[in-house]
Short mmCIF file of C-alpha atoms in Angstrom, two decimals:
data_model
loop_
_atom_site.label_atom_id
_atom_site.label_comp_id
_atom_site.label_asym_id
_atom_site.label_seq_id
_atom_site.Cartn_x
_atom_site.Cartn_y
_atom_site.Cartn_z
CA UNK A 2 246.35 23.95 -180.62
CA UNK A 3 247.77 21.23 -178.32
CA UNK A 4 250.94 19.79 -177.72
CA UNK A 5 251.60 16.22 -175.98
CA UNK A 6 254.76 16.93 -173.86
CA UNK A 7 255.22 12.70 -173.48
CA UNK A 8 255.48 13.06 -177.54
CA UNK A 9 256.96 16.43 -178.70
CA UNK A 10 260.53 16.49 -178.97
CA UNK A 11 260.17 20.37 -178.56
CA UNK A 12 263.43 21.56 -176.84
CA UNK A 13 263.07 24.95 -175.16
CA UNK A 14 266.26 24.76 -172.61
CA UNK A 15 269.04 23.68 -175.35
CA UNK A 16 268.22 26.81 -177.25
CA UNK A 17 268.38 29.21 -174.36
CA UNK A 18 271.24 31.33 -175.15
CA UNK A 19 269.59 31.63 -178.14
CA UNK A 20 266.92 33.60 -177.04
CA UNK A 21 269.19 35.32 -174.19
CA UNK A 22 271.30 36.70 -177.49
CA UNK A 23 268.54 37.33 -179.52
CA UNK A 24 266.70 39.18 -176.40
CA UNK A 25 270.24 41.24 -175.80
CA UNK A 26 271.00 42.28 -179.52
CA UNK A 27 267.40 43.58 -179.73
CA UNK A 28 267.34 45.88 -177.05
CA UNK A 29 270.56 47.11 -176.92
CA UNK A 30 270.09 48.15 -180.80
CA UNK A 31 266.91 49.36 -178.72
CA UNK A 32 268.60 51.69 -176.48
CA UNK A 33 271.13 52.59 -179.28
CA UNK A 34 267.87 54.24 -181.01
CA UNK A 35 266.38 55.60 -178.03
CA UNK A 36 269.38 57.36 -177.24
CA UNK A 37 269.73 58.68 -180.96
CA UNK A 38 266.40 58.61 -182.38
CA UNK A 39 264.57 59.09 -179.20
CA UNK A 40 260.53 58.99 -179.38
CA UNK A 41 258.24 60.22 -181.45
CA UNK A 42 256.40 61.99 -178.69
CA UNK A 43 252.72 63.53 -178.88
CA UNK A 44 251.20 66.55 -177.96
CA UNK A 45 249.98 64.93 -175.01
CA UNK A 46 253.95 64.93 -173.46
CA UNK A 47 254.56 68.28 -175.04
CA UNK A 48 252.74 71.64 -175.26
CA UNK A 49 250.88 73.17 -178.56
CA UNK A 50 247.55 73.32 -179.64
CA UNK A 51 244.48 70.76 -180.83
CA UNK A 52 241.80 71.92 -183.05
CA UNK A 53 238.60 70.00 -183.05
CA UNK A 54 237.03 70.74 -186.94
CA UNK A 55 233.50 69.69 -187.26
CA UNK A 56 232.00 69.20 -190.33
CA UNK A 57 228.48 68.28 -191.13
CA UNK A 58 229.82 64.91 -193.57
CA UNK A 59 232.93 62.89 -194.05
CA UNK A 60 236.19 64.06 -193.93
CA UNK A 61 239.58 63.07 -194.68
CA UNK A 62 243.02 63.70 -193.33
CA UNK A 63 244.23 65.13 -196.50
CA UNK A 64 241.23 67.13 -196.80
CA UNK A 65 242.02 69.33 -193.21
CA UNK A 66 245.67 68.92 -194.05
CA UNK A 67 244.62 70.99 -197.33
CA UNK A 68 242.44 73.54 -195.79
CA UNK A 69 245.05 74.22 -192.79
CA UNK A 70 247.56 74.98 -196.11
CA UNK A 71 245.41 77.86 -197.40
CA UNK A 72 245.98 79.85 -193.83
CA UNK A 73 249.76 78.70 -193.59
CA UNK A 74 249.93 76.21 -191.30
CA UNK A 75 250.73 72.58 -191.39
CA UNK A 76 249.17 70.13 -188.63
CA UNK A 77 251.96 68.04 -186.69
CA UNK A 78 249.36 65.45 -187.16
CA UNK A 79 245.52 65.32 -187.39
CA UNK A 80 243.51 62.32 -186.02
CA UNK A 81 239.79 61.50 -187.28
CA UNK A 82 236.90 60.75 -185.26
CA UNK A 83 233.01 60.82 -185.08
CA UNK A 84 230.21 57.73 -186.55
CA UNK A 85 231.64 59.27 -189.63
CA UNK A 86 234.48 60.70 -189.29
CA UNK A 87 233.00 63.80 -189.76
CA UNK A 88 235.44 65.62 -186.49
CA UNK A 89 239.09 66.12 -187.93
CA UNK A 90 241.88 66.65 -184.64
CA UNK A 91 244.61 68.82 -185.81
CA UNK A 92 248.07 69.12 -183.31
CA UNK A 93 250.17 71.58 -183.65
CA UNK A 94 253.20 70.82 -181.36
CA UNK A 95 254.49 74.16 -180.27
CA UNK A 96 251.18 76.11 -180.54
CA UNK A 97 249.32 78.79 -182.26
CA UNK A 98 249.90 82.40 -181.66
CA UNK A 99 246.55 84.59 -181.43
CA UNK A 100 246.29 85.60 -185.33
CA UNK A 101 246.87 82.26 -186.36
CA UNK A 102 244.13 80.98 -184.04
CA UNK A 103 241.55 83.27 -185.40
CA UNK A 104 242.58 82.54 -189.16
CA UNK A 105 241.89 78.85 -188.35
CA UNK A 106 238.77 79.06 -186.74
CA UNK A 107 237.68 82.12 -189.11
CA UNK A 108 238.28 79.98 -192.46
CA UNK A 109 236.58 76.48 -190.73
CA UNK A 110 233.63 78.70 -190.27
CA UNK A 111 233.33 79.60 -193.69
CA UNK A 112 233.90 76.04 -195.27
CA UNK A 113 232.08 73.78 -192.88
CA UNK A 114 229.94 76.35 -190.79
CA UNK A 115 230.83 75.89 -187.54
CA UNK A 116 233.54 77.07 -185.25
CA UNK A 117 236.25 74.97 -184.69
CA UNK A 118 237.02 74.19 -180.56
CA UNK A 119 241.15 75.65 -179.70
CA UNK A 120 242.30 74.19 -176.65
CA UNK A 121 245.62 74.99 -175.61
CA UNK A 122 248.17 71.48 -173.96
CA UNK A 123 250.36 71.94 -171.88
CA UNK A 124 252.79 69.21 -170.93
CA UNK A 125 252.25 69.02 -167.27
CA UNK A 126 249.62 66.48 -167.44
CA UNK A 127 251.41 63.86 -169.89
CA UNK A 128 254.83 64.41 -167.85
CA UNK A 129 252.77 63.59 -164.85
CA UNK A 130 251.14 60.83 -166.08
CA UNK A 131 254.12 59.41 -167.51
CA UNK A 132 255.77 59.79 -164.27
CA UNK A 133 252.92 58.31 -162.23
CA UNK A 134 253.13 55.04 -164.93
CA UNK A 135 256.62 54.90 -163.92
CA UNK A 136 256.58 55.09 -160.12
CA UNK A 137 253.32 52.60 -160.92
CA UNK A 138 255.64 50.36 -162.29
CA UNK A 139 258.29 50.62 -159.77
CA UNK A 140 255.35 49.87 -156.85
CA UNK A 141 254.01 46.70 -158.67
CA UNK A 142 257.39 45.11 -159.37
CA UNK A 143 258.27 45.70 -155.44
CA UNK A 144 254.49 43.85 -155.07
CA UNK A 145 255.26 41.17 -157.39
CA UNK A 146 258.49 40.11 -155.87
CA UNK A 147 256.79 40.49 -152.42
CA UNK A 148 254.00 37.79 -154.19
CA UNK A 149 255.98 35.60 -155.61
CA UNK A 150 258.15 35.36 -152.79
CA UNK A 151 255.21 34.22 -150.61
CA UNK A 152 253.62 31.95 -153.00
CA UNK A 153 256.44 30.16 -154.76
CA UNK A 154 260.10 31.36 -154.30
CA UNK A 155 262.71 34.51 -154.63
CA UNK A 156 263.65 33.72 -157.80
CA UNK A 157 260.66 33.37 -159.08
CA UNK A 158 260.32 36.79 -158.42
CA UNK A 159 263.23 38.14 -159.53
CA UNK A 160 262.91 36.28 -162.71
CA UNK A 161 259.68 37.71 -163.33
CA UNK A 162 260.61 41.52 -162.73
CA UNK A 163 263.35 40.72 -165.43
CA UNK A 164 261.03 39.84 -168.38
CA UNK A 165 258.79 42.48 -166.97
CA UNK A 166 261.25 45.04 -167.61
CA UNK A 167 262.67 43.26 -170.90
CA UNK A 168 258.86 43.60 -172.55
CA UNK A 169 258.43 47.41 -171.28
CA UNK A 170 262.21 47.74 -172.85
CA UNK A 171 261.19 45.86 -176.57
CA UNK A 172 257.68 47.98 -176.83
CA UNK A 173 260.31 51.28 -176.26
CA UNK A 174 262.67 49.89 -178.42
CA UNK A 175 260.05 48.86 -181.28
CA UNK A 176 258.22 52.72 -181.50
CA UNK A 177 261.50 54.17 -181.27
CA UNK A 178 262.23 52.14 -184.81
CA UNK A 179 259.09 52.40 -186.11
CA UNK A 180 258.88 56.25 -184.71
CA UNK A 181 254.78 55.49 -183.96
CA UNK A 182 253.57 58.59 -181.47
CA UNK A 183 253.87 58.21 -177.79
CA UNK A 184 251.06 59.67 -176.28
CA UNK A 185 248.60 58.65 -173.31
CA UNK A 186 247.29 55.95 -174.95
CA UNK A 187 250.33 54.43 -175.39
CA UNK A 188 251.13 54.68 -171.06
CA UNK A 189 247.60 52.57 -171.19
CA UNK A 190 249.13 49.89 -173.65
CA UNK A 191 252.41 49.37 -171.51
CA UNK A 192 250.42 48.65 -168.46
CA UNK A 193 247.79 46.32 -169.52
CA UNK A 194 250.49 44.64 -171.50
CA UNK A 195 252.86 44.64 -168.00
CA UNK A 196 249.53 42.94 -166.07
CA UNK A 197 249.25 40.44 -168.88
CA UNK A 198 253.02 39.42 -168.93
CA UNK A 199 252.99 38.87 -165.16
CA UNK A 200 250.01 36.52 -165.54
CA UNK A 201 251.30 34.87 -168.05
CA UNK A 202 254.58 34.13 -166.28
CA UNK A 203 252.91 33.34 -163.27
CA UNK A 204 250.80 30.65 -164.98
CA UNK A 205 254.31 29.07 -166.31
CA UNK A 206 256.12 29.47 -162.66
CA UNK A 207 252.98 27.77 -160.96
CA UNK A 208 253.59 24.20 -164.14
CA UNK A 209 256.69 24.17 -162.78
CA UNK A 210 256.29 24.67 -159.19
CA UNK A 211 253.37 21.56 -159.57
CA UNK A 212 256.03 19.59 -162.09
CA UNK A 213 258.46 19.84 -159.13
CA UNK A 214 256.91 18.18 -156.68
CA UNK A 215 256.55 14.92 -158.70
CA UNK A 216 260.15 14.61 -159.22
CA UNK A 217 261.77 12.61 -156.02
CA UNK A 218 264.57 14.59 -156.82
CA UNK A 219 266.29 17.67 -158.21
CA UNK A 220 269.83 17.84 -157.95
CA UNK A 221 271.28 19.80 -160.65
CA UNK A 222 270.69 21.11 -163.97
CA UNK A 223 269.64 18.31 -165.76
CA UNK A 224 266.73 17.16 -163.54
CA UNK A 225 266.00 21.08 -163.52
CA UNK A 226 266.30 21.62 -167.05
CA UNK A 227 263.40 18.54 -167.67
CA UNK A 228 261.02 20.15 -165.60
CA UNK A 229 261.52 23.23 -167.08
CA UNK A 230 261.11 22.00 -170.58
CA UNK A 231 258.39 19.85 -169.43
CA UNK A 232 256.44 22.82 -168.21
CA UNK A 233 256.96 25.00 -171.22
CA UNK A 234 255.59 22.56 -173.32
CA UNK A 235 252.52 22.29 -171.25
CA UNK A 236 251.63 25.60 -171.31
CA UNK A 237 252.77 26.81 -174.72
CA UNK A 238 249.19 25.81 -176.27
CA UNK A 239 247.71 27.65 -173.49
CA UNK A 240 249.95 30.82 -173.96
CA UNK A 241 249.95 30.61 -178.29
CA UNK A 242 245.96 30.33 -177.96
CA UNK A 243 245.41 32.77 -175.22
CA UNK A 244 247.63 35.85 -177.13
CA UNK A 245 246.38 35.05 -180.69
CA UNK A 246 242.77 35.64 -179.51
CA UNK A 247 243.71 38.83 -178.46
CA UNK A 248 246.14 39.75 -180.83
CA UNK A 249 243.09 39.36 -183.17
CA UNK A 250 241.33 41.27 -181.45
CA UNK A 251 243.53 43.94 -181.21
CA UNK A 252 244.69 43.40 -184.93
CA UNK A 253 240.80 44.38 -185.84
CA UNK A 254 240.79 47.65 -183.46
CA UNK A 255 243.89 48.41 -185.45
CA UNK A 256 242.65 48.39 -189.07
CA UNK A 257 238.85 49.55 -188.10
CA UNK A 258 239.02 51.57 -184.67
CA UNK A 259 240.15 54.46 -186.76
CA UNK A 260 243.61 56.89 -186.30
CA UNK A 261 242.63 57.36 -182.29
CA UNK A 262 242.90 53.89 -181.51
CA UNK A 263 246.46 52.83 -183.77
CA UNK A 264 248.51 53.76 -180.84
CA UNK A 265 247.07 51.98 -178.64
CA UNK A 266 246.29 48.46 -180.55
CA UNK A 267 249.67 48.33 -182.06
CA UNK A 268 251.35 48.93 -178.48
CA UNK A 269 248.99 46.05 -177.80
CA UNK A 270 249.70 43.89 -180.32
CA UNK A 271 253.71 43.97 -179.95
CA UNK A 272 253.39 44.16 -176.24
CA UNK A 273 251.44 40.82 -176.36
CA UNK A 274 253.51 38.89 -178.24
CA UNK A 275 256.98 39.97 -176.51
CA UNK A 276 254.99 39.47 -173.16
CA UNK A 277 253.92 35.97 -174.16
CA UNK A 278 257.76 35.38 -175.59
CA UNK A 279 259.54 36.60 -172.50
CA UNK A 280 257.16 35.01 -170.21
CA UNK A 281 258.08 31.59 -171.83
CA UNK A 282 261.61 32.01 -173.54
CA UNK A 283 263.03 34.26 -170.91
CA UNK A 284 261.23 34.44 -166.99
CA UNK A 285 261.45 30.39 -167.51
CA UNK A 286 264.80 30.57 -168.34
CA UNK A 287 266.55 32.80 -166.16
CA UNK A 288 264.85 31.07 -163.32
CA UNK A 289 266.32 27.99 -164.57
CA UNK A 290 269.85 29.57 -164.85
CA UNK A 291 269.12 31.11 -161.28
CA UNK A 292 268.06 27.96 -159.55
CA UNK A 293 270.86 26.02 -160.99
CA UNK A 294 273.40 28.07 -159.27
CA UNK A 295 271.66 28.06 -156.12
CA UNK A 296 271.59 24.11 -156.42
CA UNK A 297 275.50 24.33 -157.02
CA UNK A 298 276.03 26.15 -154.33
CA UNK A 299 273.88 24.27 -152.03
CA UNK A 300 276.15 20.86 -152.67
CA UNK A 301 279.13 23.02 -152.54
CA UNK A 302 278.88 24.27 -148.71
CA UNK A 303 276.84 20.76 -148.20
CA UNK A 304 280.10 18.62 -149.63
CA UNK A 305 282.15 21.32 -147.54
CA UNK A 306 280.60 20.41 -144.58
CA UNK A 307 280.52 16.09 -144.62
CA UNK A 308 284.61 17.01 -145.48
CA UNK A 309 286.68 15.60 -141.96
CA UNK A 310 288.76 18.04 -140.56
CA UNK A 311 292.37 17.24 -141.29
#
């Protein structure tokens, strides 16, 4: 996929509110769910119990869910994994008392011959990774500014921190609608997808900064708004190859890495494409709205200054 920017009459700037409104109505119906809905969260962020059935063949979901029925108990959810998937993961979000336990693990043993493995979860861990993700998050977008500060400009950096936080915000916003389990896999997903959004927008900040210096000169928002444009459509092939590959990728670990993986690859998958979106449609943008001002402003005190004094 390639695009001439000398031919296209692709128009990325007139249509920026567009995607500023679209962005806004999204997540704040986003937050409205968050707020109401909330997340689905996992066992891994809350505490209960996982039972690990082996069985010597196949199994299905349905078929655990139906054994767990003749001792009582329904599984909050039950995973499957193995060459086979001959190991069935049953949560139970609030836990198993002692009886229970031993009904489990003495009716397993009778249908599949082995004793299942009861471990007991206890929230700690997820709230601390979850909190560690967070203050992870917090550290790199102080680093990033710090970066892009250095090697191109302020607002570069701010810009990028804001379509950081706008693709963390739309994965949130999309499992709260879709109600998808949150669990460790998940904090994974968010970060690699936070490291690929940054990259991304730092390969469109850098066909800017390059467009730039060939123009004699910028002035206001017209001569920014055709580099901007310019640049986009430069590196639009680049971005719409580079996330379909992986998208792919990830679509396949989806379907065929089993109920272990979903999480994970669909956190991928939506992460990918807002990060790719935001990175073009948004970090580009805002910098251009950002720069604009500061080129106003610039002439303002500049024309303020050449005045005579009366």
């Amino acid at each position: 996929m390639n695009f001439d920017h000398e031919q296209t009459k692709l128009d990325f700037i007139k249509h920026r509110k567009k995607f500023f409104i679209f962005s806004a109505v999204f997540l704040l119906t986003g937050v409205i769910l968050l707020a109401t809905l909330g997340l689905n969260l996992g066992i891994d962020f809350q505490s209960g119990t996982t039972i690990d059935v082996m069985a010597e063949e196949t199994v299905t979901a349905n078929e655990i869910n139906e054994h767990f029925e003749e001792v009582g108990l329904t599984p909050d959810d039950i995973t499957l994994a193995g060459e086979n998937n001959e190991i069935g993961r049953a949560s139970f979000i609030g836990g198993l008392n002692q009886e229970e336990t031993l009904a489990v693990q003495s009716h397993f043993e009778d249908v599949y011959g082995n004793t299942p493995n009861v471990s007991t979860v206890t929230p700690i861990v997820g709230e601390e990774l979850a909190r560690n993700a967070v203050i992870s998050v917090l550290i790199a977008a102080v680093g990033i500014i710090v970066y892009v500060t250095v090697r191109f400009e302020f607002l570069y950096g701010i810009s990028a921190i804001i379509a950081l936080f706008h693709d963390a915000l739309f994965i949130l916003a999309i499992f709260s609608i879709v109600q998808m389990e949150v669990n460790i896999p998940f904090i994974a997903a968010v970060l690699t997808i936070i490291g690929y959004s940054i990259n991304d927008t730092i390969v469109t900040f850098d066909r800017i900064r390059e467009n730039m210096k060939f123009e004699k000169r910028v002035k206001d928002f017209t001569d920014l708004a055709r580099v901007v444009n310019k640049s986009l459509v430069q590196t639009l092939a680049r971005s719409i190859n580079t996330v379909l590959t992986v998208v792919f990728a990830a679509g396949a670990l989806f379907i065929l890495g089993g109920e272990g993986l979903r999480t994970f690859s669909f956190a991928l998958v939506v992460g990918l494409v807002a990060g790719t979106y935001s990175s073009l449609f948004i970090a580009a943008q805002i910098w251009l709205v950002l720069k604009s001002r500061q080129l106003k402003k610039i002439r303002y005190r500049k024309v303020q200054t050449e005045q005579p004094e009366a």
